[in-house]
Short mmCIF file of C-alpha atoms in Angstrom, two decimals:
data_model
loop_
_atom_site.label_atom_id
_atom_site.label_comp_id
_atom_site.label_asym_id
_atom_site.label_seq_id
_atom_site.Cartn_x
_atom_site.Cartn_y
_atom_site.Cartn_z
CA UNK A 1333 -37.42 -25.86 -60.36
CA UNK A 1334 -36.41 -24.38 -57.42
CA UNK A 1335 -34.80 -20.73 -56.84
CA UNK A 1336 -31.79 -20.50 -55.11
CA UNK A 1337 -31.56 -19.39 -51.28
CA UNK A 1338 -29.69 -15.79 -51.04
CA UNK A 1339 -27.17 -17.77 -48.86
CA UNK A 1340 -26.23 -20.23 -51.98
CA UNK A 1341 -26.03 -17.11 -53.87
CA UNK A 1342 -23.70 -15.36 -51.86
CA UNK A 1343 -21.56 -18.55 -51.61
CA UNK A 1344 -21.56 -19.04 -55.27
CA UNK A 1345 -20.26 -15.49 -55.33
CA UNK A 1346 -17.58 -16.27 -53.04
CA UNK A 1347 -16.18 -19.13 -54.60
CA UNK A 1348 -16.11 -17.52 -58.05
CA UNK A 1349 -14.26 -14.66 -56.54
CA UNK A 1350 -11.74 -16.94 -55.15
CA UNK A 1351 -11.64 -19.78 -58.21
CA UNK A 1352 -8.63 -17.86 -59.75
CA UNK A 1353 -6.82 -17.97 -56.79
CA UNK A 1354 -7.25 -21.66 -55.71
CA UNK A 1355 -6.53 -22.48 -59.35
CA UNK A 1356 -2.93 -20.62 -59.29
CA UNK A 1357 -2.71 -22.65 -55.65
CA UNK A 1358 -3.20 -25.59 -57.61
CA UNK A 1359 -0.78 -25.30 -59.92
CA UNK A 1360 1.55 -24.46 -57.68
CA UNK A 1361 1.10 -27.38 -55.92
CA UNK A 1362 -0.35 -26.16 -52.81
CA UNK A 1363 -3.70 -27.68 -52.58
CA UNK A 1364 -3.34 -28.07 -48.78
CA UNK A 1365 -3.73 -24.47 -49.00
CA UNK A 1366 -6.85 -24.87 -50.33
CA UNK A 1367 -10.22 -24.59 -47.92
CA UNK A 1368 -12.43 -27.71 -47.11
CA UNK A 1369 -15.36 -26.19 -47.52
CA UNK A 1370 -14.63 -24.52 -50.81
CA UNK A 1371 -13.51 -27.56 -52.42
CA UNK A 1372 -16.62 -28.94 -51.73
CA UNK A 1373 -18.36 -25.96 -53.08
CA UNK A 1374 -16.44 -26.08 -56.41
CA UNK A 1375 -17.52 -30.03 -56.62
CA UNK A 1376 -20.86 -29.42 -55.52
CA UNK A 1377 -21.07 -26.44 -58.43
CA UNK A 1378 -19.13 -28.83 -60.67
CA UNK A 1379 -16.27 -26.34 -61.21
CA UNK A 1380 -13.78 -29.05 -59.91
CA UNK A 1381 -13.73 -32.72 -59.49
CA UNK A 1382 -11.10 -35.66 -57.77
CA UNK A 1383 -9.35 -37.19 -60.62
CA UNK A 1384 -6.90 -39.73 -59.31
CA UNK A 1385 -6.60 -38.13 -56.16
CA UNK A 1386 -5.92 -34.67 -57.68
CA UNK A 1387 -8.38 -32.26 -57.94
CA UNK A 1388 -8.31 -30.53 -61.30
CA UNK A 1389 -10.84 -27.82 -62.78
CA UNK A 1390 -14.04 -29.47 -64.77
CA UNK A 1391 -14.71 -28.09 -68.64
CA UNK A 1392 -17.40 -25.80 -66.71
CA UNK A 1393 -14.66 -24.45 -63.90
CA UNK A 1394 -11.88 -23.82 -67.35
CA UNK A 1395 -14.53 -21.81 -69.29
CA UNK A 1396 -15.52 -19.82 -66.10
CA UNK A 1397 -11.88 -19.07 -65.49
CA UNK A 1398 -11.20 -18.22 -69.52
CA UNK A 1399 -14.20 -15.74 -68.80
CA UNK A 1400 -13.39 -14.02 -65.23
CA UNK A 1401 -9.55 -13.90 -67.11
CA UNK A 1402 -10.88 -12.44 -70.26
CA UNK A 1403 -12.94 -9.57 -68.07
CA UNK A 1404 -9.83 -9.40 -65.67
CA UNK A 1405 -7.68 -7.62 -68.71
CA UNK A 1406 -10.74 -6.08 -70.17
CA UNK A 1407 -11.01 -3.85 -67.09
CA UNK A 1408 -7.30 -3.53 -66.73
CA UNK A 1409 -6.89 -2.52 -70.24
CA UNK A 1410 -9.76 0.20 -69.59
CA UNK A 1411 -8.41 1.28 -66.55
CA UNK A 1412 -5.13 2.37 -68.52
CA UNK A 1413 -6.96 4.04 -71.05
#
């Protein structure tokens, strides 16, 4: 097994920051919005795949986003405490 390089790291960290975002692009229609490079790193992490010509979010990319959503109104619910 080998560890990951501190560069895939930090662009792991990127893209998860910025899944929720391309996945409101998406369904908005506005996937040419969307950056080359970070659709490949979604694919390459399995988060999103070409369906039919349409990229859509894999089971993996839905349960991260159910996740980052769920700690999203976590903290906002503890900030307004």
């Amino acid at each position: 097994m080998t560890l990951p390089t501190l560069a895939e790291i930090a662009s792991r960290e990127t893209l998860r920051e910025g899944l929720l975002a391309t996945v409101d692009l998406l369904k908005r229609r506005r996937a040419s919005e969307i950056n080359e490079s970070a659709v490949e790193g979604y694919i390459a992490l399995d988060w999103m795949e070409w369906h039919g010509g349409s990229l859509r979010l894999t089971t993996t990319g839905e349960n991260l986003c159910k996740h980052m959503t769920s700690l999203l109104a976590r903290n906002g619910a503890q900030a307004t405490a």
